[in-house]
PDB file of C-alpha atoms and ligand atoms in Angstrom:
ATOM      1  CA  MET A 619      65.611  39.307 -37.584  1.00  0.00           C
ATOM      2  CA  LYS A 620      67.040  39.209 -41.105  1.00  0.00           C
ATOM      3  CA  ASN A 621      70.594  39.515 -39.656  1.00  0.00           C
ATOM      4  CA  LEU A 622      69.961  36.682 -37.184  1.00  0.00           C
ATOM      5  CA  PHE A 623      68.829  34.413 -40.040  1.00  0.00           C
ATOM      6  CA  ILE A 624      71.956  35.217 -42.077  1.00  0.00           C
ATOM      7  CA  ASN A 625      74.235  34.565 -39.058  1.00  0.00           C
ATOM      8  CA  LEU A 626      72.548  31.212 -38.317  1.00  0.00           C
ATOM      9  CA  SER A 627      72.936  30.167 -41.964  1.00  0.00           C
ATOM     10  CA  VAL A 628      76.655  30.907 -41.802  1.00  0.00           C
ATOM     11  CA  LEU A 629      76.903  28.884 -38.592  1.00  0.00           C
ATOM     12  CA  PHE A 630      75.079  25.887 -40.113  1.00  0.00           C
ATOM     13  CA  LEU A 631      77.128  26.122 -43.298  1.00  0.00           C
ATOM     14  CA  SER A 632      80.357  26.263 -41.349  1.00  0.00           C
ATOM     15  CA  ILE A 633      79.332  23.273 -39.169  1.00  0.00           C
ATOM     16  CA  ALA A 634      78.462  21.339 -42.314  1.00  0.00           C
ATOM     17  CA  GLY A 635      81.734  22.501 -43.874  1.00  0.00           C
ATOM     18  CA  THR A 636      83.723  21.351 -40.842  1.00  0.00           C
ATOM     19  CA  ALA A 637      82.039  17.939 -40.844  1.00  0.00           C
ATOM     20  CA  GLN A 638      82.780  17.465 -44.537  1.00  0.00           C
ATOM     21  CA  SER A 639      86.409  18.502 -44.154  1.00  0.00           C
ATOM     22  CA  VAL A 640      87.296  15.749 -41.632  1.00  0.00           C
ATOM     23  CA  LYS A 641      89.616  13.424 -43.483  1.00  0.00           C
ATOM     24  CA  PHE A 642      89.647   9.723 -42.689  1.00  0.00           C
ATOM     25  CA  ASN A 643      93.244   8.525 -42.942  1.00  0.00           C
ATOM     26  CA  ASN A 644      92.512   4.971 -41.744  1.00  0.00           C
ATOM     27  CA  PRO A 645      93.028   2.522 -43.321  1.00  0.00           C
ATOM     28  CA  ILE A 646      96.372   3.867 -44.524  1.00  0.00           C
ATOM     29  CA  ILE A 647      96.735   1.288 -47.298  1.00  0.00           C
ATOM     30  CA  THR A 648      93.892   1.266 -49.793  1.00  0.00           C
ATOM     31  CA  ASP A 649      95.391   0.017 -53.081  1.00  0.00           C
ATOM     32  CA  LYS A 650      95.330  -3.617 -51.850  1.00  0.00           C
ATOM     33  CA  TYR A 651      94.026  -5.566 -48.882  1.00  0.00           C
ATOM     34  CA  THR A 652      96.856  -5.912 -46.357  1.00  0.00           C
ATOM     35  CA  GLY A 653      97.294  -7.737 -43.050  1.00  0.00           C
ATOM     36  CA  ASP A 654      99.929  -8.389 -40.373  1.00  0.00           C
ATOM     37  CA  PRO A 655     101.738  -5.020 -40.461  1.00  0.00           C
ATOM     38  CA  ALA A 656     105.372  -4.906 -39.329  1.00  0.00           C
ATOM     39  CA  ALA A 657     107.030  -1.500 -39.315  1.00  0.00           C
ATOM     40  CA  LEU A 658     110.752  -0.752 -39.488  1.00  0.00           C
ATOM     41  CA  VAL A 659     112.161   2.673 -38.647  1.00  0.00           C
ATOM     42  CA  TYR A 660     115.291   3.207 -40.730  1.00  0.00           C
ATOM     43  CA  LYS A 661     117.011   6.564 -41.104  1.00  0.00           C
ATOM     44  CA  ASP A 662     114.263   9.145 -41.631  1.00  0.00           C
ATOM     45  CA  LYS A 663     111.566   6.791 -42.922  1.00  0.00           C
ATOM     46  CA  VAL A 664     109.170   4.124 -41.775  1.00  0.00           C
ATOM     47  CA  TYR A 665     109.011   0.985 -43.920  1.00  0.00           C
ATOM     48  CA  LEU A 666     105.779  -0.914 -43.554  1.00  0.00           C
ATOM     49  CA  TYR A 667     105.802  -4.604 -44.481  1.00  0.00           C
ATOM     50  CA  ALA A 668     102.521  -6.497 -44.732  1.00  0.00           C
ATOM     51  CA  GLY A 669     101.015  -9.652 -46.135  1.00  0.00           C
ATOM     52  CA  HIS A 670      98.836  -9.265 -49.233  1.00  0.00           C
ATOM     53  CA  ASP A 671      95.297 -10.518 -48.533  1.00  0.00           C
ATOM     54  CA  GLU A 672      94.210 -11.916 -51.881  1.00  0.00           C
ATOM     55  CA  ALA A 673      91.097 -13.871 -50.830  1.00  0.00           C
ATOM     56  CA  PRO A 674      88.165 -13.291 -53.205  1.00  0.00           C
ATOM     57  CA  ASN A 675      84.967 -11.884 -51.699  1.00  0.00           C
ATOM     58  CA  ASP A 676      83.284 -15.272 -51.275  1.00  0.00           C
ATOM     59  CA  PHE A 677      86.374 -16.992 -49.826  1.00  0.00           C
ATOM     60  CA  ASN A 678      86.478 -17.445 -46.064  1.00  0.00           C
ATOM     61  CA  PHE A 679      90.089 -18.181 -45.324  1.00  0.00           C
ATOM     62  CA  TYR A 680      93.463 -16.604 -45.977  1.00  0.00           C
ATOM     63  CA  LYS A 681      94.795 -16.522 -49.502  1.00  0.00           C
ATOM     64  CA  MET A 682      98.243 -14.965 -49.241  1.00  0.00           C
ATOM     65  CA  ASN A 683     101.075 -15.504 -51.729  1.00  0.00           C
ATOM     66  CA  GLU A 684     103.285 -12.442 -51.305  1.00  0.00           C
ATOM     67  CA  TRP A 685     104.338  -9.674 -48.975  1.00  0.00           C
ATOM     68  CA  LEU A 686     104.215  -5.946 -49.760  1.00  0.00           C
ATOM     69  CA  VAL A 687     106.200  -2.895 -48.688  1.00  0.00           C
ATOM     70  CA  TYR A 688     105.192   0.748 -48.297  1.00  0.00           C
ATOM     71  CA  SER A 689     107.189   3.711 -46.986  1.00  0.00           C
ATOM     72  CA  SER A 690     106.443   7.045 -45.361  1.00  0.00           C
ATOM     73  CA  SER A 691     108.298  10.059 -43.988  1.00  0.00           C
ATOM     74  CA  ASP A 692     105.381  11.373 -41.952  1.00  0.00           C
ATOM     75  CA  MET A 693     103.051   8.417 -41.187  1.00  0.00           C
ATOM     76  CA  LYS A 694     100.341  10.117 -43.309  1.00  0.00           C
ATOM     77  CA  LYS A 695     101.417   9.706 -46.920  1.00  0.00           C
ATOM     78  CA  TRP A 696     102.369   6.161 -47.871  1.00  0.00           C
ATOM     79  CA  GLU A 697     104.219   5.219 -51.031  1.00  0.00           C
ATOM     80  CA  SER A 698     103.818   1.723 -52.487  1.00  0.00           C
ATOM     81  CA  HIS A 699     106.802  -0.128 -53.964  1.00  0.00           C
ATOM     82  CA  PRO A 700     107.229  -3.179 -56.221  1.00  0.00           C
ATOM     83  CA  VAL A 701     106.449  -6.547 -54.586  1.00  0.00           C
ATOM     84  CA  PRO A 702     109.665  -7.366 -52.655  1.00  0.00           C
ATOM     85  CA  LEU A 703     109.082 -11.011 -51.630  1.00  0.00           C
ATOM     86  CA  LYS A 704     106.849 -13.961 -52.526  1.00  0.00           C
ATOM     87  CA  VAL A 705     106.325 -17.438 -51.120  1.00  0.00           C
ATOM     88  CA  THR A 706     107.837 -18.799 -54.348  1.00  0.00           C
ATOM     89  CA  ASP A 707     111.148 -17.103 -53.420  1.00  0.00           C
ATOM     90  CA  PHE A 708     111.480 -19.854 -50.786  1.00  0.00           C
ATOM     91  CA  LYS A 709     111.905 -23.012 -52.883  1.00  0.00           C
ATOM     92  CA  TRP A 710     111.218 -25.265 -49.880  1.00  0.00           C
ATOM     93  CA  ALA A 711     107.915 -23.526 -49.001  1.00  0.00           C
ATOM     94  CA  LYS A 712     104.461 -24.390 -50.277  1.00  0.00           C
ATOM     95  CA  SER A 713     102.081 -21.485 -49.525  1.00  0.00           C
ATOM     96  CA  ASP A 714     100.830 -18.898 -47.052  1.00  0.00           C
ATOM     97  CA  ALA A 715     102.641 -15.561 -46.829  1.00  0.00           C
ATOM     98  CA  TRP A 716     101.605 -15.063 -43.194  1.00  0.00           C
ATOM     99  CA  ALA A 717     102.972 -12.649 -40.608  1.00  0.00           C
ATOM    100  CA  SER A 718     106.544 -11.380 -40.803  1.00  0.00           C
ATOM    101  CA  GLN A 719     109.019  -8.753 -39.609  1.00  0.00           C
ATOM    102  CA  VAL A 720     112.066  -7.014 -41.105  1.00  0.00           C
ATOM    103  CA  ILE A 721     115.038  -5.912 -38.999  1.00  0.00           C
ATOM    104  CA  GLU A 722     118.315  -4.229 -39.947  1.00  0.00           C
ATOM    105  CA  ARG A 723     121.750  -5.402 -38.800  1.00  0.00           C
ATOM    106  CA  ASN A 724     125.088  -4.050 -40.070  1.00  0.00           C
ATOM    107  CA  GLY A 725     123.498  -2.593 -43.207  1.00  0.00           C
ATOM    108  CA  LYS A 726     121.658  -5.781 -44.161  1.00  0.00           C
ATOM    109  CA  PHE A 727     117.896  -6.249 -43.889  1.00  0.00           C
ATOM    110  CA  TYR A 728     116.617  -9.579 -42.583  1.00  0.00           C
ATOM    111  CA  TRP A 729     113.000 -10.509 -43.251  1.00  0.00           C
ATOM    112  CA  TYR A 730     111.585 -13.268 -41.033  1.00  0.00           C
ATOM    113  CA  VAL A 731     108.431 -14.772 -42.512  1.00  0.00           C
ATOM    114  CA  THR A 732     105.793 -17.407 -41.814  1.00  0.00           C
ATOM    115  CA  VAL A 733     105.106 -19.956 -44.573  1.00  0.00           C
ATOM    116  CA  GLU A 734     103.667 -23.440 -44.950  1.00  0.00           C
ATOM    117  CA  HIS A 735     106.576 -25.861 -45.374  1.00  0.00           C
ATOM    118  CA  GLY A 736     106.640 -28.033 -48.505  1.00  0.00           C
ATOM    119  CA  THR A 737     107.873 -31.236 -46.871  1.00  0.00           C
ATOM    120  CA  VAL A 738     107.844 -30.830 -43.058  1.00  0.00           C
ATOM    121  CA  PRO A 739     104.139 -30.782 -42.140  1.00  0.00           C
ATOM    122  CA  GLY A 740     103.026 -27.487 -40.636  1.00  0.00           C
ATOM    123  CA  LYS A 741     103.994 -23.853 -40.607  1.00  0.00           C
ATOM    124  CA  SER A 742     107.601 -22.755 -40.516  1.00  0.00           C
ATOM    125  CA  ILE A 743     109.734 -19.628 -40.358  1.00  0.00           C
ATOM    126  CA  GLY A 744     112.085 -18.589 -43.147  1.00  0.00           C
ATOM    127  CA  VAL A 745     114.469 -15.656 -43.477  1.00  0.00           C
ATOM    128  CA  ALA A 746     115.224 -13.521 -46.506  1.00  0.00           C
ATOM    129  CA  VAL A 747     117.957 -10.902 -46.820  1.00  0.00           C
ATOM    130  CA  ALA A 748     118.539  -7.712 -48.814  1.00  0.00           C
ATOM    131  CA  ASP A 749     120.964  -4.802 -48.966  1.00  0.00           C
ATOM    132  CA  ASN A 750     118.205  -2.244 -48.782  1.00  0.00           C
ATOM    133  CA  PRO A 751     114.820  -2.037 -47.059  1.00  0.00           C
ATOM    134  CA  LEU A 752     112.907  -2.196 -50.360  1.00  0.00           C
ATOM    135  CA  GLY A 753     114.711  -5.289 -51.561  1.00  0.00           C
ATOM    136  CA  PRO A 754     114.999  -7.252 -53.722  1.00  0.00           C
ATOM    137  CA  PHE A 755     115.038  -9.886 -50.951  1.00  0.00           C
ATOM    138  CA  LYS A 756     116.304 -13.418 -51.459  1.00  0.00           C
ATOM    139  CA  ASP A 757     116.122 -16.559 -49.340  1.00  0.00           C
ATOM    140  CA  ALA A 758     119.070 -16.277 -46.928  1.00  0.00           C
ATOM    141  CA  LEU A 759     119.285 -19.957 -46.020  1.00  0.00           C
ATOM    142  CA  GLY A 760     117.779 -22.154 -48.720  1.00  0.00           C
ATOM    143  CA  LYS A 761     115.846 -23.930 -45.959  1.00  0.00           C
ATOM    144  CA  ALA A 762     113.606 -23.038 -43.023  1.00  0.00           C
ATOM    145  CA  LEU A 763     115.012 -21.475 -39.870  1.00  0.00           C
ATOM    146  CA  ILE A 764     112.252 -23.011 -37.714  1.00  0.00           C
ATOM    147  CA  THR A 765     110.092 -26.021 -38.584  1.00  0.00           C
ATOM    148  CA  ASN A 766     107.088 -27.418 -36.744  1.00  0.00           C
ATOM    149  CA  ASP A 767     108.996 -30.481 -35.537  1.00  0.00           C
ATOM    150  CA  MET A 768     111.472 -28.277 -33.619  1.00  0.00           C
ATOM    151  CA  THR A 769     108.924 -27.173 -30.996  1.00  0.00           C
ATOM    152  CA  LYS A 770     106.849 -29.324 -28.665  1.00  0.00           C
ATOM    153  CA  PHE A 771     105.013 -26.817 -26.475  1.00  0.00           C
ATOM    154  CA  SER A 772     101.827 -27.110 -28.549  1.00  0.00           C
ATOM    155  CA  ASP A 773     100.347 -29.975 -30.588  1.00  0.00           C
ATOM    156  CA  ILE A 774      98.950 -27.860 -33.406  1.00  0.00           C
ATOM    157  CA  SER A 775     100.729 -27.634 -36.758  1.00  0.00           C
ATOM    158  CA  TRP A 776     100.532 -23.809 -36.909  1.00  0.00           C
ATOM    159  CA  ASP A 777     102.290 -22.972 -33.625  1.00  0.00           C
ATOM    160  CA  ASP A 778     105.474 -21.863 -35.427  1.00  0.00           C
ATOM    161  CA  ILE A 779     104.196 -18.622 -36.952  1.00  0.00           C
ATOM    162  CA  ASP A 780     104.453 -14.854 -36.488  1.00  0.00           C
ATOM    163  CA  PRO A 781     108.170 -14.133 -35.970  1.00  0.00           C
ATOM    164  CA  THR A 782     109.311 -10.932 -34.250  1.00  0.00           C
ATOM    165  CA  VAL A 783     113.001 -10.121 -33.864  1.00  0.00           C
ATOM    166  CA  PHE A 784     114.740  -7.814 -31.416  1.00  0.00           C
ATOM    167  CA  ILE A 785     118.417  -6.868 -31.044  1.00  0.00           C
ATOM    168  CA  ASP A 786     119.254  -6.008 -27.439  1.00  0.00           C
ATOM    169  CA  THR A 787     121.661  -3.242 -26.394  1.00  0.00           C
ATOM    170  CA  ASP A 788     124.502  -5.791 -25.979  1.00  0.00           C
ATOM    171  CA  GLY A 789     124.070  -6.867 -29.625  1.00  0.00           C
ATOM    172  CA  GLN A 790     122.366 -10.197 -28.845  1.00  0.00           C
ATOM    173  CA  ALA A 791     119.455 -10.846 -31.212  1.00  0.00           C
ATOM    174  CA  TYR A 792     116.333 -12.765 -30.180  1.00  0.00           C
ATOM    175  CA  LEU A 793     113.574 -14.399 -32.208  1.00  0.00           C
ATOM    176  CA  PHE A 794     110.121 -14.660 -30.627  1.00  0.00           C
ATOM    177  CA  TRP A 795     107.249 -16.446 -32.365  1.00  0.00           C
ATOM    178  CA  GLY A 796     104.222 -18.626 -31.830  1.00  0.00           C
ATOM    179  CA  ASN A 797     100.564 -19.519 -31.829  1.00  0.00           C
ATOM    180  CA  THR A 798      99.064 -20.879 -28.579  1.00  0.00           C
ATOM    181  CA  ALA A 799     102.626 -21.281 -27.310  1.00  0.00           C
ATOM    182  CA  CYS A 800     104.941 -18.246 -27.254  1.00  0.00           C
ATOM    183  CA  HIS A 801     108.523 -19.310 -28.051  1.00  0.00           C
ATOM    184  CA  TYR A 802     111.829 -17.499 -28.047  1.00  0.00           C
ATOM    185  CA  ALA A 803     115.437 -18.308 -28.860  1.00  0.00           C
ATOM    186  CA  LYS A 804     118.705 -16.460 -29.330  1.00  0.00           C
ATOM    187  CA  LEU A 805     119.890 -15.796 -32.880  1.00  0.00           C
ATOM    188  CA  LYS A 806     123.562 -16.021 -33.817  1.00  0.00           C
ATOM    189  CA  GLU A 807     125.222 -12.845 -35.060  1.00  0.00           C
ATOM    190  CA  ASN A 808     124.675 -14.029 -38.657  1.00  0.00           C
ATOM    191  CA  MET A 809     120.895 -13.683 -37.934  1.00  0.00           C
ATOM    192  CA  THR A 810     120.188 -16.936 -39.774  1.00  0.00           C
ATOM    193  CA  GLU A 811     120.845 -19.555 -37.091  1.00  0.00           C
ATOM    194  CA  ILE A 812     119.301 -20.269 -33.712  1.00  0.00           C
ATOM    195  CA  GLU A 813     121.729 -20.368 -30.797  1.00  0.00           C
ATOM    196  CA  GLY A 814     120.944 -22.612 -27.823  1.00  0.00           C
ATOM    197  CA  GLU A 815     117.583 -23.958 -26.807  1.00  0.00           C
ATOM    198  CA  ILE A 816     114.071 -22.829 -27.640  1.00  0.00           C
ATOM    199  CA  HIS A 817     112.230 -21.445 -24.598  1.00  0.00           C
ATOM    200  CA  HIS A 818     108.542 -21.169 -23.841  1.00  0.00           C
ATOM    201  CA  ILE A 819     106.950 -18.109 -22.163  1.00  0.00           C
ATOM    202  CA  LYS A 820     103.687 -18.485 -20.266  1.00  0.00           C
ATOM    203  CA  LEU A 821     101.382 -15.587 -21.119  1.00  0.00           C
ATOM    204  CA  SER A 822      97.723 -15.101 -20.217  1.00  0.00           C
ATOM    205  CA  ASN A 823      95.442 -16.180 -23.126  1.00  0.00           C
ATOM    206  CA  PHE A 824      98.255 -16.005 -25.684  1.00  0.00           C
ATOM    207  CA  THR A 825      96.948 -16.604 -29.220  1.00  0.00           C
ATOM    208  CA  GLU A 826      99.663 -15.354 -31.623  1.00  0.00           C
ATOM    209  CA  ALA A 827     101.352 -12.244 -33.042  1.00  0.00           C
ATOM    210  CA  PRO A 828     104.061 -11.522 -30.453  1.00  0.00           C
ATOM    211  CA  TRP A 829     105.801  -8.158 -30.967  1.00  0.00           C
ATOM    212  CA  ILE A 830     108.826  -7.072 -28.932  1.00  0.00           C
ATOM    213  CA  HIS A 831     109.749  -3.454 -28.478  1.00  0.00           C
ATOM    214  CA  LYS A 832     111.654  -1.341 -25.985  1.00  0.00           C
ATOM    215  CA  HIS A 833     110.690   2.110 -24.739  1.00  0.00           C
ATOM    216  CA  LYS A 834     112.989   3.903 -22.308  1.00  0.00           C
ATOM    217  CA  ASP A 835     114.220   1.120 -20.006  1.00  0.00           C
ATOM    218  CA  TRP A 836     111.233  -1.249 -20.332  1.00  0.00           C
ATOM    219  CA  TYR A 837     110.835  -4.220 -22.646  1.00  0.00           C
ATOM    220  CA  TYR A 838     107.311  -4.869 -23.941  1.00  0.00           C
ATOM    221  CA  LEU A 839     105.887  -8.123 -25.252  1.00  0.00           C
ATOM    222  CA  SER A 840     102.537  -7.416 -26.876  1.00  0.00           C
ATOM    223  CA  TYR A 841     100.450 -10.185 -28.422  1.00  0.00           C
ATOM    224  CA  ALA A 842      97.053 -11.239 -29.737  1.00  0.00           C
ATOM    225  CA  TYR A 843      94.887 -12.234 -26.777  1.00  0.00           C
ATOM    226  CA  GLU A 844      91.997 -14.744 -27.056  1.00  0.00           C
ATOM    227  CA  PHE A 845      90.086 -15.210 -30.326  1.00  0.00           C
ATOM    228  CA  PRO A 846      88.596 -13.073 -31.818  1.00  0.00           C
ATOM    229  CA  GLU A 847      91.695 -11.129 -30.895  1.00  0.00           C
ATOM    230  CA  LYS A 848      92.333  -8.205 -28.607  1.00  0.00           C
ATOM    231  CA  ILE A 849      95.920  -7.091 -28.072  1.00  0.00           C
ATOM    232  CA  ALA A 850      97.366  -7.510 -24.578  1.00  0.00           C
ATOM    233  CA  TYR A 851     100.877  -6.950 -23.268  1.00  0.00           C
ATOM    234  CA  ALA A 852     103.414  -7.801 -20.621  1.00  0.00           C
ATOM    235  CA  MET A 853     106.437  -5.789 -19.436  1.00  0.00           C
ATOM    236  CA  SER A 854     109.874  -6.703 -18.165  1.00  0.00           C
ATOM    237  CA  LYS A 855     113.204  -5.109 -17.279  1.00  0.00           C
ATOM    238  CA  SER A 856     114.939  -7.843 -19.281  1.00  0.00           C
ATOM    239  CA  ILE A 857     114.349  -9.331 -22.740  1.00  0.00           C
ATOM    240  CA  THR A 858     114.444 -12.805 -21.164  1.00  0.00           C
ATOM    241  CA  GLY A 859     111.779 -11.930 -18.567  1.00  0.00           C
ATOM    242  CA  PRO A 860     110.188 -12.447 -16.132  1.00  0.00           C
ATOM    243  CA  TRP A 861     107.235 -10.857 -17.958  1.00  0.00           C
ATOM    244  CA  GLU A 862     104.497  -9.175 -15.936  1.00  0.00           C
ATOM    245  CA  PHE A 863     101.048  -9.164 -17.552  1.00  0.00           C
ATOM    246  CA  LYS A 864      99.656  -5.612 -17.849  1.00  0.00           C
ATOM    247  CA  GLY A 865      96.253  -6.145 -19.452  1.00  0.00           C
ATOM    248  CA  ILE A 866      94.534  -5.180 -22.686  1.00  0.00           C
ATOM    249  CA  LEU A 867      96.171  -2.636 -24.984  1.00  0.00           C
ATOM    250  CA  ASN A 868      93.731  -2.701 -27.911  1.00  0.00           C
ATOM    251  CA  GLU A 869      90.145  -3.914 -28.215  1.00  0.00           C
ATOM    252  CA  LEU A 870      88.720  -6.084 -31.025  1.00  0.00           C
ATOM    253  CA  ALA A 871      89.473  -4.559 -34.413  1.00  0.00           C
ATOM    254  CA  GLY A 872      86.396  -3.699 -36.487  1.00  0.00           C
ATOM    255  CA  ASN A 873      85.111  -6.510 -38.714  1.00  0.00           C
ATOM    256  CA  SER A 874      88.233  -8.684 -38.305  1.00  0.00           C
ATOM    257  CA  ASN A 875      88.857 -11.609 -35.988  1.00  0.00           C
ATOM    258  CA  THR A 876      92.570 -10.777 -35.937  1.00  0.00           C
ATOM    259  CA  ASN A 877      94.236  -7.508 -35.015  1.00  0.00           C
ATOM    260  CA  HIS A 878      98.042  -8.014 -35.370  1.00  0.00           C
ATOM    261  CA  GLN A 879      99.994  -5.063 -33.965  1.00  0.00           C
ATOM    262  CA  SER A 880     103.338  -3.426 -34.604  1.00  0.00           C
ATOM    263  CA  ILE A 881     104.651  -0.732 -32.251  1.00  0.00           C
ATOM    264  CA  ILE A 882     107.272   1.906 -33.084  1.00  0.00           C
ATOM    265  CA  ASP A 883     108.642   5.291 -32.036  1.00  0.00           C
ATOM    266  CA  PHE A 884     109.217   7.696 -34.933  1.00  0.00           C
ATOM    267  CA  LYS A 885     110.236  11.358 -34.820  1.00  0.00           C
ATOM    268  CA  GLY A 886     109.249  11.707 -31.155  1.00  0.00           C
ATOM    269  CA  GLN A 887     105.828  10.018 -31.349  1.00  0.00           C
ATOM    270  CA  SER A 888     104.828   6.419 -30.583  1.00  0.00           C
ATOM    271  CA  TYR A 889     102.519   4.588 -32.988  1.00  0.00           C
ATOM    272  CA  PHE A 890     100.310   1.508 -32.843  1.00  0.00           C
ATOM    273  CA  ILE A 891      99.919  -0.113 -36.266  1.00  0.00           C
ATOM    274  CA  TYR A 892      97.312  -2.854 -36.731  1.00  0.00           C
ATOM    275  CA  HIS A 893      94.789  -4.200 -39.189  1.00  0.00           C
ATOM    276  CA  ASN A 894      91.017  -4.294 -39.283  1.00  0.00           C
ATOM    277  CA  GLY A 895      88.393  -5.481 -41.767  1.00  0.00           C
ATOM    278  CA  ALA A 896      86.753  -2.120 -42.235  1.00  0.00           C
ATOM    279  CA  SER A 897      87.508  -1.394 -45.914  1.00  0.00           C
ATOM    280  CA  LYS A 898      84.340  -1.002 -47.947  1.00  0.00           C
ATOM    281  CA  PRO A 899      82.677  -2.830 -49.549  1.00  0.00           C
ATOM    282  CA  ASN A 900      84.256  -6.281 -49.027  1.00  0.00           C
ATOM    283  CA  GLY A 901      86.668  -5.925 -46.104  1.00  0.00           C
ATOM    284  CA  GLY A 902      86.674  -8.608 -43.429  1.00  0.00           C
ATOM    285  CA  SER A 903      88.818 -11.141 -41.574  1.00  0.00           C
ATOM    286  CA  PHE A 904      90.456 -12.340 -44.819  1.00  0.00           C
ATOM    287  CA  ARG A 905      90.451  -9.000 -46.645  1.00  0.00           C
ATOM    288  CA  ARG A 906      92.110  -6.795 -44.055  1.00  0.00           C
ATOM    289  CA  SER A 907      93.483  -3.268 -44.115  1.00  0.00           C
ATOM    290  CA  VAL A 908      96.370  -1.716 -42.195  1.00  0.00           C
ATOM    291  CA  CYS A 909      95.652   1.251 -39.918  1.00  0.00           C
ATOM    292  CA  VAL A 910      97.740   3.493 -37.638  1.00  0.00           C
ATOM    293  CA  ASP A 911      96.866   5.365 -34.466  1.00  0.00           C
ATOM    294  CA  LYS A 912      98.974   7.154 -31.881  1.00  0.00           C
ATOM    295  CA  LEU A 913     100.172   5.300 -28.792  1.00  0.00           C
ATOM    296  CA  PHE A 914     100.801   6.939 -25.420  1.00  0.00           C
ATOM    297  CA  TYR A 915     102.639   5.818 -22.282  1.00  0.00           C
ATOM    298  CA  ASN A 916     101.874   6.494 -18.631  1.00  0.00           C
ATOM    299  CA  LYS A 917     104.585   7.818 -16.296  1.00  0.00           C
ATOM    300  CA  ASP A 918     105.143   4.333 -14.852  1.00  0.00           C
ATOM    301  CA  GLY A 919     105.903   2.933 -18.324  1.00  0.00           C
ATOM    302  CA  THR A 920     102.554   1.178 -18.836  1.00  0.00           C
ATOM    303  CA  MET A 921     100.812   1.900 -22.128  1.00  0.00           C
ATOM    304  CA  LYS A 922      97.483   3.713 -22.384  1.00  0.00           C
ATOM    305  CA  ARG A 923      94.775   1.764 -24.142  1.00  0.00           C
ATOM    306  CA  VAL A 924      94.790   2.461 -27.877  1.00  0.00           C
ATOM    307  CA  VAL A 925      91.947   4.511 -29.319  1.00  0.00           C
ATOM    308  CA  MET A 926      91.310   3.177 -32.831  1.00  0.00           C
ATOM    309  CA  THR A 927      90.089   5.997 -35.066  1.00  0.00           C
ATOM    310  CA  SER A 928      88.861   6.544 -38.602  1.00  0.00           C
ATOM    311  CA  GLU A 929      90.772   9.833 -38.704  1.00  0.00           C
ATOM    312  CA  GLY A 930      94.129   8.158 -38.027  1.00  0.00           C
ATOM    313  CA  ILE A 931      97.173  10.405 -38.166  1.00  0.00           C
ATOM    314  CA  GLN A 932      96.118  13.928 -39.195  1.00  0.00           C
TER     315      GLN A 932
HETATM  316  O1  LIG B2183      97.701 -13.460 -41.766  1.00  0.00           O
HETATM  317  C1  LIG B2183      97.663 -14.787 -41.370  1.00  0.00           C
HETATM  318  C2  LIG B2183      97.658 -14.900 -39.865  1.00  0.00           C
HETATM  319  O2  LIG B2183      96.560 -14.182 -39.332  1.00  0.00           O
HETATM  320  C3  LIG B2183      98.851 -14.288 -39.150  1.00  0.00           C
HETATM  321  O3  LIG B2183     100.017 -15.062 -39.224  1.00  0.00           O
HETATM  322  C4  LIG B2183      98.291 -14.103 -37.798  1.00  0.00           C
HETATM  323  O4  LIG B2183      99.040 -13.239 -36.974  1.00  0.00           O
HETATM  324  C5  LIG B2183      96.914 -13.557 -38.103  1.00  0.00           C
HETATM  325  O5  LIG B2183      96.923 -12.164 -38.293  1.00  0.00           O
END
């Protein structure tokens, strides 16, 4: 009887020990509130770019003046770096460091950003450039690449947001962006000029946050669906479509009405990077935190629904 009691104690202690030793790796960024993650795989690292959510606790809208960058070699440990880009680096812009993406071409790093334009009413897209993924970045154009008056597929003044850029296997670069209307256009080889007309893609319940990626021989266009946002996606055999809707990829993110995904392959594993409002004690829709979970594909190329976890990447 005495032995049984000792054995049970060990069992309970070890269960308690196991429970205590589970490490929660999500959110991955905890030094600041961060939203709108955009990851870049370059050489043997992942660079994570995000907007800095600076809204005070009693403020119920976005307050975002700068973008941040973090890097990792294993998706578990993240190093923070000096602030690489601010709204004030774009002299023609007024405010709002909203969603963005960095892409590399010929050793230069191009950062496409959303900002409120100073003189053309509405949101606009600018581009900054640097010689290295950590910057310093500077305005590449001295003016906006896209302004609200260039698109007519939606009447709202914030339809020209959330740029995502993709360079196809033939070297042609494409810019996708939008809110309520999903737009795309070709980019010239200099990456700072649109080539040809701006197209509109019809997507079921498209809200914003398009992200283009390729896996094996499929192109994927994922995006924020409805509001509050889930993430849905469409697939195609060509970057210019037609796009076939494939359903929901990620459910509502905890305590945040936006979700904003980035999808990458790194060292043989696919990852789904997103934000939620789960940071204690004041996280929420305007004080968001970036998280990462693994992403898996089915044999037919469709993506399995993401399982958002507190544990994250262990
Ligand atoms: O962060 C501001 C805006 O919220 C982004 O541009 C959208 O994608 C949404 O996440």
